[in-house]
Structures are given as C-alpha cells and as structure tokens.
Amino acid sequence: MSNDTGQADAPSSPGVSYVMPVLNDVRHVRAAVDSLLAQDYTGDVEITIAVGPSIDGTTELVRELQAADPRIHVLENRVGSTPAGLNLAIAASTHPIVIRVDAHSELPDDYARLAVETMLRTGAQNVGGIMDAQGRTSFETAVARAYGSRVGLGGTPHHVGGREGPADTVYLGVFDREMLMRVGMFDERIKRGQDWELNRRIKQAGGLVWFTPALRVVYRPRASMRALARQFFSTGLWRGELSRSFPTRGTLRYFAPPVLVLGIVLGTLLGLGGLVQLGAGATPWLLLGFTAPIAYAAIVLLASIVVTGRDGVRTSLWMLAVLPCIHFCWGTGFVLGYGSLAKGISALRNPPKAV
C-alpha cells in the first residue's frame, strides 16, 4: 500500500499481519488470540507473538496456541519490553498491513476488515479507534469507568470517542508496513508512549494518522491496585520524558495531573501549618490550604457516584481509590519524567535508524 494515486489498484483484502508482544499475560492472551482467529477478514492472515521472559505460564500457553494453528508464530523476546517485542514481530511478519494487538485487548470480529477499508478509503498509513475498557470484577470495572471518564484520563478521543479524522495518535494501530519500515518502526528506548512517538515520525514523513470511532477494541484493565499504580507511574514517567523531549501544542494538557498533585500536596502542607498556627494562638490563615485536598476529595466522591452509579456500591467504593491512584501515580511519574529521570540515556531526539 502507498499514499499515491496507484493505491486504487491495491487489492481490496491485502494480507494482514497481527503482531502481539506478551509478558506475564497468561490471564488474557488466549482471549486476545481467539479474537484474532475469529475475524471475518477474507485476506491472508498471520499472527506473530513475541513472548518476553514470563514466569506465569504465558510462554507455555502461547506455544500451545502455536501448535494448534499454523497461522500463529511465536518468537522469543529476550529484552522483554513492548517496543522490542513489536519490532521483532513486525520484522518476522510478511504482509503489507500490520495490526498491533495488546495481550489485554480483544478485537471485534470486523476490526481488521473495517480498518483496512478505512485505510484504502483515506490513504492513511495508520488507523485506530477507541479503547473500550471493560472489567470483570468490581475493581476492574472501576478502572474501566475511570478510563472512559473525563475526570479519569481526560476524555481523549481514543478513550471516549469523537469524530473521524486525522489524529496525533490512535490506540494500538493498523499500519502500512512500507511506512513502518521507512520511519524505523518503534523506538526501543521508549518503554511507554512509543506509539505516540512513532506516529509523530509517520506524520513527519508525510503520512496520515487516522482516528475512526467505528473501531472499538475491548481492553481488560489491570486486576490489582498495585498493578494499576505501577502502570500509571510508568506511563506518567515516560509521558513526562516525551513532553520534555518533543514539546507540542497539545503538551499543556499533560500538565493537569502533576499540577493537581502539587496543588494538593502544597495545600495539605499549608493546612498543617495552619494547625501549628492554631496551636500557637496565631491567626490560622494557613488552614485555607486544606481547601485544595477537600475540594479534590469532593470531586472524587461526586465522580465515583456519577460515573459508577449503575455498577453497584462495591465499584463506587473502588472508584474512590482508583481515581487518586491514577492521578497521583501518573502526576508523580510525569514530574520525574519531565525532569529527565525516565531513562539513563541521552539523545532521545535522534530517531531510530530506518530498516
């Protein structure tokens, strides 16, 4: 495929390569692979799984899946990171369309067909849609509601939907292989947010990144508070690094969580100072600092009721912990990342060499 006038002569169902990095995902990977095998796409298909050094039985499971279907190929991802696994899988696959799949995702059966139709119609080099987070437990449901809420992750189109059209980035991605090779695939130095950075290079190379709400991917959230905290701290850390290295007009919105965190911490410290003033017999004007954490607590309480009201009391109670976990872990990570603590290498501005 290409973005020129010759594209009209491209086959209506070009071959598709699904690429999936996995690491300790035994709970989700079978459902993800099953969703690929159930696609209604009529073109040639291959599935390449790059499995990292897992300790929960993931490696054994994907080997079983490989033995059961000749379209499934399994590679060893010794590095273990997501971008390294993606690059291994892309390099080992062959078809002109590359569909990124997450082990926590489940594609609807028309996903590949609609994505390829959209690519052929728009001439885009990357197409993506909505991450439709869905939980199975009360905790996971609370996380899913936070994902799809403006008070949770800010209401970006690939979380809450929006109009079809050009975008800065999209969830997962259905790529033109030719463009992937031209820009050098994923930057393996970037452990989180590598999709945003890749899409930046695609657009710099004259490509088109296209969002369409017609594509919805079921996403299974993390199953524990500890896993959620680690996920969002790491995500915030790398988003801070990327915002520092590649400032754009849209960077400002990423500062909302860290400003929130700093405001609450500062307000709490000032309020504690007010208690000291009160004990010393002075005018406790610093008690006004408590306004920030109290206002935040009220917002979280209201959001928990409104966003999860139909999901039951347990989910609403979990939301009281989930929202602060997301905000504080992401915000703290962002501050550290923006201070260039995300990684021990320099020259992130230098893109990877094209393959």
CSV table of C-alpha atoms in Angstrom, one decimal:
chain,number,residue,atom,x,y,z
A,1,MET,CA,0.0,0.0,0.0
A,2,SER,CA,1.0,3.6,-0.5
A,3,ASN,CA,-0.4,7.1,-0.3
A,4,ASP,CA,-0.3,7.8,-4.0
A,5,THR,CA,-2.7,7.5,-7.0
A,6,GLY,CA,-1.7,3.9,-7.5
A,7,GLN,CA,-3.4,2.9,-4.3
A,8,ALA,CA,-6.7,2.4,-6.1
A,9,ASP,CA,-5.2,-0.6,-7.8
A,10,ALA,CA,-4.3,-2.2,-4.4
A,11,PRO,CA,-6.2,-5.5,-3.6
A,12,SER,CA,-9.3,-4.9,-1.5
A,13,SER,CA,-8.2,-7.5,1.0
A,14,PRO,CA,-4.4,-7.3,1.3
A,15,GLY,CA,-2.6,-9.7,3.6
A,16,VAL,CA,-2.7,-8.8,7.3
A,17,SER,CA,0.0,-9.5,10.0
A,18,TYR,CA,-1.2,-9.3,13.6
A,19,VAL,CA,1.8,-8.5,15.9
A,20,MET,CA,1.5,-9.0,19.7
A,21,PRO,CA,4.1,-8.6,22.5
A,22,VAL,CA,3.3,-10.5,25.6
A,23,LEU,CA,4.9,-10.8,29.1
A,24,ASN,CA,3.3,-12.5,32.0
A,25,ASP,CA,-0.2,-12.2,30.4
A,26,VAL,CA,-1.5,-15.8,30.9
A,27,ARG,CA,-4.8,-14.5,32.1
A,28,HIS,CA,-5.6,-12.6,28.9
A,29,VAL,CA,-3.6,-13.8,26.0
A,30,ARG,CA,-5.9,-16.7,25.0
A,31,ALA,CA,-8.9,-14.3,24.6
A,32,ALA,CA,-6.8,-11.9,22.6
A,33,VAL,CA,-5.6,-14.6,20.2
A,34,ASP,CA,-9.1,-16.1,19.9
A,35,SER,CA,-10.4,-12.6,18.9
A,36,LEU,CA,-7.9,-12.6,16.0
A,37,LEU,CA,-8.8,-16.1,14.8
A,38,ALA,CA,-12.5,-15.1,14.8
A,39,GLN,CA,-12.0,-12.1,12.4
A,40,ASP,CA,-14.2,-12.0,9.4
A,41,TYR,CA,-11.4,-10.7,7.2
A,42,THR,CA,-11.1,-12.5,3.9
A,43,GLY,CA,-7.4,-11.8,3.1
A,44,ASP,CA,-4.4,-13.8,4.1
A,45,VAL,CA,-3.6,-13.6,7.9
A,46,GLU,CA,-0.7,-14.4,10.1
A,47,ILE,CA,-0.3,-13.9,13.9
A,48,THR,CA,3.2,-13.3,15.3
A,49,ILE,CA,3.6,-13.3,19.1
A,50,ALA,CA,6.8,-12.0,20.7
A,51,VAL,CA,6.8,-13.5,24.2
A,52,GLY,CA,9.1,-12.0,26.9
A,53,PRO,CA,10.7,-13.9,29.8
A,54,SER,CA,7.5,-14.8,31.6
A,55,ILE,CA,7.1,-16.7,34.9
A,56,ASP,CA,3.3,-17.2,35.0
A,57,GLY,CA,2.9,-19.8,32.2
A,58,THR,CA,2.5,-17.4,29.3
A,59,THR,CA,5.3,-18.9,27.3
A,60,GLU,CA,3.8,-22.4,27.6
A,61,LEU,CA,0.3,-21.2,26.7
A,62,VAL,CA,1.4,-19.3,23.5
A,63,ARG,CA,3.4,-22.4,22.4
A,64,GLU,CA,0.2,-24.4,22.8
A,65,LEU,CA,-1.7,-21.9,20.7
A,66,GLN,CA,1.1,-22.1,18.0
A,67,ALA,CA,0.8,-25.9,17.9
A,68,ALA,CA,-2.9,-25.6,17.4
A,69,ASP,CA,-2.9,-23.2,14.4
A,70,PRO,CA,-0.3,-22.9,11.7
A,71,ARG,CA,-1.1,-19.2,11.3
A,72,ILE,CA,0.4,-18.5,14.7
A,73,HIS,CA,4.1,-17.9,15.1
A,74,VAL,CA,5.9,-17.4,18.4
A,75,LEU,CA,9.2,-15.6,18.9
A,76,GLU,CA,11.4,-15.1,22.0
A,77,ASN,CA,11.6,-11.5,23.1
A,78,ARG,CA,14.7,-11.7,25.3
A,79,VAL,CA,14.6,-7.9,26.0
A,80,GLY,CA,11.1,-8.3,27.3
A,81,SER,CA,9.9,-4.7,26.5
A,82,THR,CA,6.9,-3.8,24.5
A,83,PRO,CA,8.7,-1.9,21.7
A,84,ALA,CA,11.3,-4.7,21.3
A,85,GLY,CA,8.6,-7.3,21.1
A,86,LEU,CA,6.7,-5.3,18.5
A,87,ASN,CA,9.8,-4.8,16.3
A,88,LEU,CA,10.7,-8.5,16.5
A,89,ALA,CA,7.2,-9.4,15.4
A,90,ILE,CA,7.0,-6.8,12.7
A,91,ALA,CA,10.4,-7.9,11.2
A,92,ALA,CA,9.4,-11.5,11.3
A,93,SER,CA,6.0,-11.0,9.6
A,94,THR,CA,5.4,-10.5,5.9
A,95,HIS,CA,2.0,-8.9,4.9
A,96,PRO,CA,1.6,-5.3,3.8
A,97,ILE,CA,-0.8,-4.4,6.6
A,98,VAL,CA,0.5,-4.7,10.2
A,99,ILE,CA,-2.1,-4.7,13.0
A,100,ARG,CA,-0.8,-4.1,16.6
A,101,VAL,CA,-2.5,-6.1,19.2
A,102,ASP,CA,-2.2,-5.9,23.0
A,103,ALA,CA,-2.5,-9.0,25.2
A,104,HIS,CA,-5.1,-7.2,27.2
A,105,SER,CA,-7.2,-6.4,24.1
A,106,GLU,CA,-10.0,-8.3,22.3
A,107,LEU,CA,-10.8,-7.2,18.8
A,108,PRO,CA,-14.4,-7.3,17.5
A,109,ASP,CA,-14.7,-9.7,14.5
A,110,ASP,CA,-15.0,-6.9,12.0
A,111,TYR,CA,-12.0,-5.0,13.2
A,112,ALA,CA,-9.4,-5.9,10.5
A,113,ARG,CA,-12.0,-5.5,7.7
A,114,LEU,CA,-13.2,-2.1,8.8
A,115,ALA,CA,-9.6,-0.9,9.4
A,116,VAL,CA,-8.3,-2.0,6.0
A,117,GLU,CA,-11.4,-0.4,4.4
A,118,THR,CA,-10.7,2.8,6.2
A,119,MET,CA,-7.0,2.7,5.1
A,120,LEU,CA,-8.0,2.2,1.5
A,121,ARG,CA,-10.6,4.9,1.6
A,122,THR,CA,-8.5,7.6,3.3
A,123,GLY,CA,-5.0,6.7,2.2
A,124,ALA,CA,-3.9,6.7,5.9
A,125,GLN,CA,-0.7,5.0,7.0
A,126,ASN,CA,-2.1,4.3,10.5
A,127,VAL,CA,-5.7,3.8,11.5
A,128,GLY,CA,-7.0,3.3,15.0
A,129,GLY,CA,-10.1,3.7,17.2
A,130,ILE,CA,-11.5,3.5,20.7
A,131,MET,CA,-10.0,1.6,23.6
A,132,ASP,CA,-13.2,0.2,25.2
A,133,ALA,CA,-12.1,-0.7,28.7
A,134,GLN,CA,-14.3,-3.4,30.3
A,135,GLY,CA,-13.8,-5.0,33.7
A,136,ARG,CA,-14.8,-8.4,35.0
A,137,THR,CA,-14.5,-7.6,38.8
A,138,SER,CA,-15.7,-4.6,40.8
A,139,PHE,CA,-12.2,-3.2,40.9
A,140,GLU,CA,-11.6,-3.7,37.2
A,141,THR,CA,-14.9,-2.1,36.4
A,142,ALA,CA,-14.0,0.9,38.4
A,143,VAL,CA,-10.7,1.2,36.5
A,144,ALA,CA,-12.6,0.8,33.2
A,145,ARG,CA,-15.0,3.6,34.1
A,146,ALA,CA,-12.0,5.8,35.0
A,147,TYR,CA,-10.5,5.1,31.6
A,148,GLY,CA,-13.7,6.2,29.9
A,149,SER,CA,-14.3,9.2,32.1
A,150,ARG,CA,-13.1,12.8,31.5
A,151,VAL,CA,-12.3,13.0,35.2
A,152,GLY,CA,-10.2,9.9,34.9
A,153,LEU,CA,-8.0,10.1,31.8
A,154,GLY,CA,-9.1,13.5,30.5
A,155,GLY,CA,-11.5,12.4,27.7
A,156,THR,CA,-9.2,11.9,24.8
A,157,PRO,CA,-10.9,10.6,21.6
A,158,HIS,CA,-9.4,7.1,21.8
A,159,HIS,CA,-10.9,6.7,25.3
A,160,VAL,CA,-14.3,8.4,24.9
A,161,GLY,CA,-14.8,8.7,21.1
A,162,GLY,CA,-15.1,11.6,18.7
A,163,ARG,CA,-15.3,12.5,15.1
A,164,GLU,CA,-13.5,10.5,12.4
A,165,GLY,CA,-10.4,12.3,11.1
A,166,PRO,CA,-6.7,13.0,11.3
A,167,ALA,CA,-5.2,12.5,14.8
A,168,ASP,CA,-1.9,12.9,16.6
A,169,THR,CA,-2.1,9.3,17.8
A,170,VAL,CA,-4.5,6.3,18.0
A,171,TYR,CA,-5.0,3.3,20.2
A,172,LEU,CA,-2.9,0.3,19.0
A,173,GLY,CA,-2.8,1.0,15.3
A,174,VAL,CA,-3.2,-0.6,11.9
A,175,PHE,CA,-0.1,0.3,9.9
A,176,ASP,CA,1.1,0.4,6.3
A,177,ARG,CA,4.2,-1.8,6.5
A,178,GLU,CA,6.0,0.3,3.9
A,179,MET,CA,5.7,3.4,6.2
A,180,LEU,CA,6.7,1.4,9.3
A,181,MET,CA,9.9,0.3,7.6
A,182,ARG,CA,10.6,3.8,6.2
A,183,VAL,CA,10.5,5.5,9.6
A,184,GLY,CA,12.3,2.8,11.5
A,185,MET,CA,9.5,1.0,13.4
A,186,PHE,CA,9.2,1.6,17.2
A,187,ASP,CA,11.9,3.3,19.2
A,188,GLU,CA,13.0,0.6,21.7
A,189,ARG,CA,14.5,3.2,24.1
A,190,ILE,CA,10.9,4.4,24.8
A,191,LYS,CA,9.2,1.9,27.2
A,192,ARG,CA,5.8,3.7,27.3
A,193,GLY,CA,4.2,6.1,24.8
A,194,GLN,CA,6.2,4.6,22.0
A,195,ASP,CA,3.0,4.7,19.8
A,196,TRP,CA,2.7,8.5,20.1
A,197,GLU,CA,6.4,8.9,19.2
A,198,LEU,CA,6.1,6.6,16.2
A,199,ASN,CA,3.0,8.4,14.9
A,200,ARG,CA,5.0,11.7,15.2
A,201,ARG,CA,7.6,10.3,12.8
A,202,ILE,CA,4.9,8.9,10.5
A,203,LYS,CA,3.4,12.4,10.2
A,204,GLN,CA,6.9,14.0,9.7
A,205,ALA,CA,7.4,11.6,6.8
A,206,GLY,CA,4.3,12.8,5.2
A,207,GLY,CA,2.0,10.0,6.4
A,208,LEU,CA,-1.6,10.3,7.7
A,209,VAL,CA,-2.7,9.0,11.1
A,210,TRP,CA,-6.5,8.5,11.1
A,211,PHE,CA,-8.9,8.1,14.0
A,212,THR,CA,-12.3,6.4,13.5
A,213,PRO,CA,-14.8,5.6,16.2
A,214,ALA,CA,-16.0,2.7,14.1
A,215,LEU,CA,-13.1,0.7,15.5
A,216,ARG,CA,-13.6,-0.3,19.1
A,217,VAL,CA,-11.3,-2.7,21.0
A,218,VAL,CA,-12.2,-4.3,24.3
A,219,TYR,CA,-9.4,-3.7,26.8
A,220,ARG,CA,-9.1,-5.6,30.1
A,221,PRO,CA,-7.7,-3.3,32.8
A,222,ARG,CA,-5.1,-4.2,35.4
A,223,ALA,CA,-6.6,-6.5,38.1
A,224,SER,CA,-5.0,-5.0,41.3
A,225,MET,CA,-4.2,-1.6,42.8
A,226,ARG,CA,-0.5,-2.4,42.8
A,227,ALA,CA,-0.5,-3.3,39.1
A,228,LEU,CA,-2.5,-0.2,38.3
A,229,ALA,CA,-0.2,2.1,40.3
A,230,ARG,CA,2.9,0.6,38.5
A,231,GLN,CA,1.2,1.1,35.1
A,232,PHE,CA,0.3,4.7,35.6
A,233,PHE,CA,3.5,5.7,37.3
A,234,SER,CA,5.4,4.3,34.4
A,235,THR,CA,3.1,5.9,31.9
A,236,GLY,CA,3.4,9.3,33.6
A,237,LEU,CA,7.2,8.9,33.8
A,238,TRP,CA,7.5,8.4,30.0
A,239,ARG,CA,4.9,10.9,29.1
A,240,GLY,CA,6.9,13.5,31.1
A,241,GLU,CA,10.1,12.5,29.2
A,242,LEU,CA,8.3,12.7,25.8
A,243,SER,CA,6.7,16.0,26.7
A,244,ARG,CA,10.2,17.4,27.6
A,245,SER,CA,11.9,16.0,24.5
A,246,PHE,CA,9.1,16.7,22.0
A,247,PRO,CA,7.1,19.7,23.1
A,248,THR,CA,3.9,20.3,21.1
A,249,ARG,CA,0.8,22.5,21.3
A,250,GLY,CA,-1.0,19.6,22.9
A,251,THR,CA,1.6,19.1,25.6
A,252,LEU,CA,-0.1,21.6,28.0
A,253,ARG,CA,-2.9,19.2,28.9
A,254,TYR,CA,-0.5,16.6,30.2
A,255,PHE,CA,0.4,19.0,33.0
A,256,ALA,CA,-3.0,18.8,34.6
A,257,PRO,CA,-2.4,15.7,36.7
A,258,PRO,CA,1.1,16.9,38.0
A,259,VAL,CA,-0.4,20.4,38.8
A,260,LEU,CA,-3.2,18.7,40.6
A,261,VAL,CA,-0.8,16.6,42.7
A,262,LEU,CA,1.4,19.5,43.5
A,263,GLY,CA,-1.6,21.7,44.4
A,264,ILE,CA,-3.0,19.0,46.8
A,265,VAL,CA,0.4,18.4,48.4
A,266,LEU,CA,1.1,22.1,48.8
A,267,GLY,CA,-2.4,22.7,50.1
A,268,THR,CA,-2.1,19.9,52.7
A,269,LEU,CA,1.3,21.2,53.9
A,270,LEU,CA,-0.1,24.8,54.2
A,271,GLY,CA,-3.1,23.4,56.1
A,272,LEU,CA,-0.9,21.6,58.5
A,273,GLY,CA,0.9,24.9,59.0
A,274,GLY,CA,-2.4,26.4,59.9
A,275,LEU,CA,-2.9,23.8,62.6
A,276,VAL,CA,0.5,24.8,64.0
A,277,GLN,CA,-0.7,28.5,63.9
A,278,LEU,CA,-3.8,27.5,65.7
A,279,GLY,CA,-1.9,25.7,68.4
A,280,ALA,CA,0.4,28.7,68.8
A,281,GLY,CA,-2.5,31.1,69.3
A,282,ALA,CA,-1.9,32.9,66.0
A,283,THR,CA,-4.4,33.6,63.3
A,284,PRO,CA,-4.7,30.2,61.4
A,285,TRP,CA,-5.0,31.6,57.9
A,286,LEU,CA,-2.9,28.8,56.5
A,287,LEU,CA,-5.8,26.5,57.2
A,288,LEU,CA,-7.2,27.7,53.9
A,289,GLY,CA,-4.6,25.3,52.3
A,290,PHE,CA,-6.9,22.5,53.3
A,291,THR,CA,-9.3,23.8,50.6
A,292,ALA,CA,-7.4,22.0,47.9
A,293,PRO,CA,-7.5,18.5,49.3
A,294,ILE,CA,-11.1,18.9,50.5
A,295,ALA,CA,-12.2,20.1,47.1
A,296,TYR,CA,-10.4,17.2,45.4
A,297,ALA,CA,-12.0,14.7,47.8
A,298,ALA,CA,-15.4,16.1,46.9
A,299,ILE,CA,-14.7,15.8,43.2
A,300,VAL,CA,-13.6,12.2,43.6
A,301,LEU,CA,-16.7,11.4,45.7
A,302,LEU,CA,-19.0,13.0,43.2
A,303,ALA,CA,-17.3,11.3,40.3
A,304,SER,CA,-17.5,7.9,42.0
A,305,ILE,CA,-21.2,8.3,42.4
A,306,VAL,CA,-22.0,9.7,38.9
A,307,VAL,CA,-19.6,7.5,36.9
A,308,THR,CA,-20.2,4.2,38.6
A,309,GLY,CA,-23.7,4.7,39.9
A,310,ARG,CA,-25.1,1.9,37.8
A,311,ASP,CA,-22.3,-0.6,38.6
A,312,GLY,CA,-23.1,-1.1,42.3
A,313,VAL,CA,-21.7,0.0,45.7
A,314,ARG,CA,-18.5,-2.1,45.5
A,315,THR,CA,-17.5,-0.5,42.2
A,316,SER,CA,-18.2,3.0,43.5
A,317,LEU,CA,-16.1,2.4,46.6
A,318,TRP,CA,-13.3,1.1,44.5
A,319,MET,CA,-13.5,4.2,42.4
A,320,LEU,CA,-12.8,6.3,45.5
A,321,ALA,CA,-9.3,4.7,45.5
A,322,VAL,CA,-8.8,4.2,41.7
A,323,LEU,CA,-9.1,7.9,40.7
A,324,PRO,CA,-6.5,9.1,43.2
A,325,CYS,CA,-4.2,6.2,42.3
A,326,ILE,CA,-4.4,7.2,38.6
A,327,HIS,CA,-4.0,10.9,39.3
A,328,PHE,CA,-1.2,10.7,41.8
A,329,CYS,CA,0.8,7.9,40.2
A,330,TRP,CA,0.6,9.5,36.7
A,331,GLY,CA,1.2,13.0,38.0
A,332,THR,CA,4.2,12.0,40.2
A,333,GLY,CA,5.7,10.0,37.3
A,334,PHE,CA,5.2,12.9,34.9
A,335,VAL,CA,7.1,15.3,37.2
A,336,LEU,CA,10.0,12.9,37.5
A,337,GLY,CA,10.0,12.1,33.8
A,338,TYR,CA,9.9,15.8,32.8
A,339,GLY,CA,12.9,16.1,35.0
A,340,SER,CA,14.7,13.6,32.7
A,341,LEU,CA,14.6,10.7,35.2
A,342,ALA,CA,12.7,8.3,32.9
A,343,LYS,CA,15.8,6.7,31.5
A,344,GLY,CA,19.6,6.7,31.7
A,345,ILE,CA,20.3,7.5,28.0
A,346,SER,CA,20.6,10.8,26.1
A,347,ALA,CA,19.8,11.9,22.6
A,348,LEU,CA,16.2,10.8,22.6
A,349,ARG,CA,15.6,13.3,19.9
A,350,ASN,CA,17.6,11.2,17.5
A,351,PRO,CA,15.1,8.8,15.8
A,352,PRO,CA,15.9,5.1,15.3
A,353,LYS,CA,17.6,4.2,12.0
A,354,ALA,CA,15.2,3.1,9.3
A,355,VAL,CA,15.1,-0.6,8.4
